[in-house]
């Protein structure tokens, strides 16, 4: 199997312990992001979707758990009932940008990650 | 043993009888033979005049191909029945056919009455009843300048329109002191007369024709009883109809004192084995000269043949129609023949509207109404009369204009009883609509599909919509036309707002007219509107957030997140060199190749980061984007056409290429597909497309608003015998009108379904330019055409655009996709393939 195959990710989601030990990593410049839209980043062999909305950066796993493909960064962002969301480009389910919870089926969610902006750089903590 | 049924007459009612019989449960118990005197199968006489505005005899036909063969019905055309032998129970036809019957159905219809005037058989003296009559009129018109219609009733005015369409100086001569004397009162007829005169038709009332003789400047000269005279080439008699009862007379069936085969409530004649239906039948002293009562009679007979009890209890003669472009409605008894009746009249001189209602002396019930110039209240008033609904305290409020917006609920859908018939063409009641809602229908299109309501003349669509919305509301289904929670507007409204205020960014639009941040629905709609209005480019930074992923990366995203690449191949014509390039590119980037349903070659499995390189190679080889990722024109499918085909009548390939190049890149509410067939064998399946063209010997036939997809719909014949220039003009106007008025993601088919007035209205707007917007629609289409640019050519020309296709923002690594081999090509690996870990290959592109 290849080093960053999503099949592997699918079998072994990241555990809490791994997350706690992580530190913020500098990913890119703020100017690399597109306002009100998403891009994908590869951080420690993990595909992360970064969204720049309302002067804030949101980071979610790029993997769509329903469509089963690395596409979330290509979804459209907006808000539903006041909650910021991203719509999967495959089957159009909506996910809360803050929590990763699927707004159409709360049993499903996408891992989210902490972010910060410092000196025009984007940082993500896995 | 099967029951032998013989039908005499193959007109609208006779055919309706056959259709109803076939649809009935016991059809297999019958053996059916039909005799028709005309040389062709049943056709639509109601729309006869459209024969002069482009419809062919074939278009007017009511008979589906294979109808008689598939149902085992024996049909004899051009073979008049000349004798009924009631004792032997046989009929004999002109050609000598002798057929036994168990039940005989007379559907012999009527003939036009020609007043006994000296000279009524001169050359140029004609009637208006059959397609053969129309052909005679057409022939006479080619040598003449002037035409006179004798008779100012419904049919006479239809005939006058036909003469006008033929370019003749047209007159109408009516014996009574007003037009449409049966249906209209004096005020209404007066206004109708003025309106028709304004269109250049001369109307003469209170005129009796005494004689027709040689003319000096024209073929004929009509001399009237008042001493005046009128020269004319054509004299068209339309002075009413007389029932065709000669055969019944010969068979000694009971005939009414003024003609017509007498029938009882079961439509039985004086012979218990012979029925009469339609315009030859005299029921309760009435001859019904409309098709709907004839259809009801046909149903009554079919029910009885199936051993179900059935009655024909008379029919309402209310009519609503457009006469030479003027709305006219007549309900019940508009003359107030009951002397104590009260009448209310509303007349608006400047706007040329006349309305009158007649109510009972106690003010409780509506007896009749006349509407000229504005017949919008027709269905409402008709329902009130038919259902005997109690009137409001001031009955005149029913016809007074509702200027302050109040009072519109005088008679809401709730007031109607469930038995109220909303659609008379298909006999659909309010109860039927309620049932369809209970069965899950939520939209007008759903209701149309499940009940057929509104799919005939279309006159009831507004009422059906009201009832539907009312029922939905009762069930707690909010009828909300808001696009989404961010905009309280429909797509159409947003389109107009953007156009009028020249809004070009989403921020601007949502700040002025919406709320919140937007969502996938309103953003995508807005992006689509900007593209339709301003040809805005999807990869501009402020447009990126508005694009669904297909538009955003200029490719169709497939299930594994890869994209497909579809270059434009106009008309499906491609050179061997270009085919080789497609093969080379597919090999180099390890793409799966397939010819798709629209005759285009698709390269599947392209990773996002490879798209610019792939397209660079394709564009260098002369390809351009096929916009297969967009709500836009996708393909124009064509057959081989006259260039190679033995049967092709015209060059369908060149036409398809011209169409595709003309409309390429055009953004619309939904994808658009077209087809061009070189002959009626229809190899391009043009009738399953939004726009379809079929070549005939006399030009192109244009079909509109069909589609495949989840709900397939055949396209409607829109216009015939067109030149290429006419095709372009009509399609320009139609598509632009669609783009401006359709809902979000509404295909042309459901757009047409929801268009009040349906196909007829669409023809008026597009062909007759009734709204006067034809030229501006053409200009807007021209602007879009002139600013067209290939999306991909533009994308690869700029690093800022191609940057967008990087797999990752932070590293140069490529996202990797897993594929397996199947039939010598790649396909996406399934989760199971990945779990098995076998036969999975990672694609590596140099």
CSV table of N, CA, C and O in Angstrom, one decimal, chain A residues 1 4 10 14 16-17 21 28 31-32 34-36 66 74 83 85 96 99 117:
chain,number,residue,atom,x,y,z
A,1,UNK,N,0.8,-1.2,0.0
A,1,UNK,CA,0.0,0.0,0.0
A,1,UNK,C,0.9,1.3,0.0
A,1,UNK,O,2.0,1.3,0.5
A,4,UNK,N,0.3,7.3,1.7
A,4,UNK,CA,-0.8,8.1,2.2
A,4,UNK,C,-2.1,7.6,1.6
A,4,UNK,O,-3.0,8.4,1.3
A,10,UNK,N,-8.9,5.1,6.4
A,10,UNK,CA,-10.3,4.7,6.6
A,10,UNK,C,-10.3,3.6,7.7
A,10,UNK,O,-11.2,3.6,8.5
A,14,UNK,N,-7.5,8.7,13.4
A,14,UNK,CA,-6.6,9.1,14.4
A,14,UNK,C,-7.2,9.1,15.8
A,14,UNK,O,-8.4,9.5,16.0
A,16,UNK,N,-7.5,10.0,19.9
A,16,UNK,CA,-7.4,11.2,20.7
A,16,UNK,C,-5.9,11.5,21.2
A,16,UNK,O,-5.4,12.6,21.1
A,17,UNK,N,-5.3,10.4,21.6
A,17,UNK,CA,-4.0,10.5,22.2
A,17,UNK,C,-3.0,11.1,21.2
A,17,UNK,O,-2.2,12.0,21.5
A,21,UNK,N,-0.8,15.0,21.5
A,21,UNK,CA,0.6,15.1,21.5
A,21,UNK,C,1.1,16.1,20.4
A,21,UNK,O,2.3,16.5,20.3
A,28,UNK,N,0.9,27.2,5.4
A,28,UNK,CA,1.0,28.1,4.2
A,28,UNK,C,0.8,29.5,4.6
A,28,UNK,O,0.5,29.8,5.8
A,31,UNK,N,-2.3,34.3,2.1
A,31,UNK,CA,-2.6,34.7,0.8
A,31,UNK,C,-2.8,33.5,-0.2
A,31,UNK,O,-3.2,33.6,-1.3
A,32,UNK,N,-2.4,32.3,0.3
A,32,UNK,CA,-2.5,31.1,-0.5
A,32,UNK,C,-4.0,30.6,-0.5
A,32,UNK,O,-4.4,29.8,-1.3
A,34,UNK,N,-8.2,31.1,-0.5
A,34,UNK,CA,-9.2,31.9,-1.3
A,34,UNK,C,-10.4,32.2,-0.4
A,34,UNK,O,-11.0,31.3,0.2
A,35,UNK,N,-10.7,33.5,-0.3
A,35,UNK,CA,-11.8,33.9,0.5
A,35,UNK,C,-13.1,33.2,0.2
A,35,UNK,O,-13.4,33.1,-1.0
A,36,UNK,N,-13.8,32.7,1.2
A,36,UNK,CA,-15.0,32.0,1.0
A,36,UNK,C,-14.9,30.7,0.2
A,36,UNK,O,-15.9,30.3,-0.4
A,66,UNK,N,-19.1,10.0,3.5
A,66,UNK,CA,-20.2,9.4,2.8
A,66,UNK,C,-19.8,9.1,1.3
A,66,UNK,O,-20.0,8.0,0.8
A,74,UNK,N,-13.1,20.9,-1.9
A,74,UNK,CA,-13.7,21.4,-3.1
A,74,UNK,C,-15.2,21.7,-3.0
A,74,UNK,O,-15.9,22.0,-3.9
A,83,UNK,N,-25.2,28.6,11.2
A,83,UNK,CA,-24.0,27.9,11.4
A,83,UNK,C,-23.2,27.8,10.1
A,83,UNK,O,-23.7,27.5,9.0
A,85,UNK,N,-21.0,26.4,7.3
A,85,UNK,CA,-20.9,25.0,6.8
A,85,UNK,C,-20.2,24.8,5.5
A,85,UNK,O,-20.0,25.8,4.8
A,96,UNK,N,-20.9,21.1,9.5
A,96,UNK,CA,-20.6,22.2,10.3
A,96,UNK,C,-19.1,22.5,10.3
A,96,UNK,O,-18.3,21.6,10.6
A,99,UNK,N,-17.6,22.2,14.0
A,99,UNK,CA,-17.6,20.9,14.7
A,99,UNK,C,-17.4,19.7,13.8
A,99,UNK,O,-17.1,18.6,14.3
A,117,UNK,N,-4.0,31.9,13.0
A,117,UNK,CA,-3.3,32.8,12.0
A,117,UNK,C,-2.3,33.6,12.7
A,117,UNK,O,-2.6,34.3,13.7
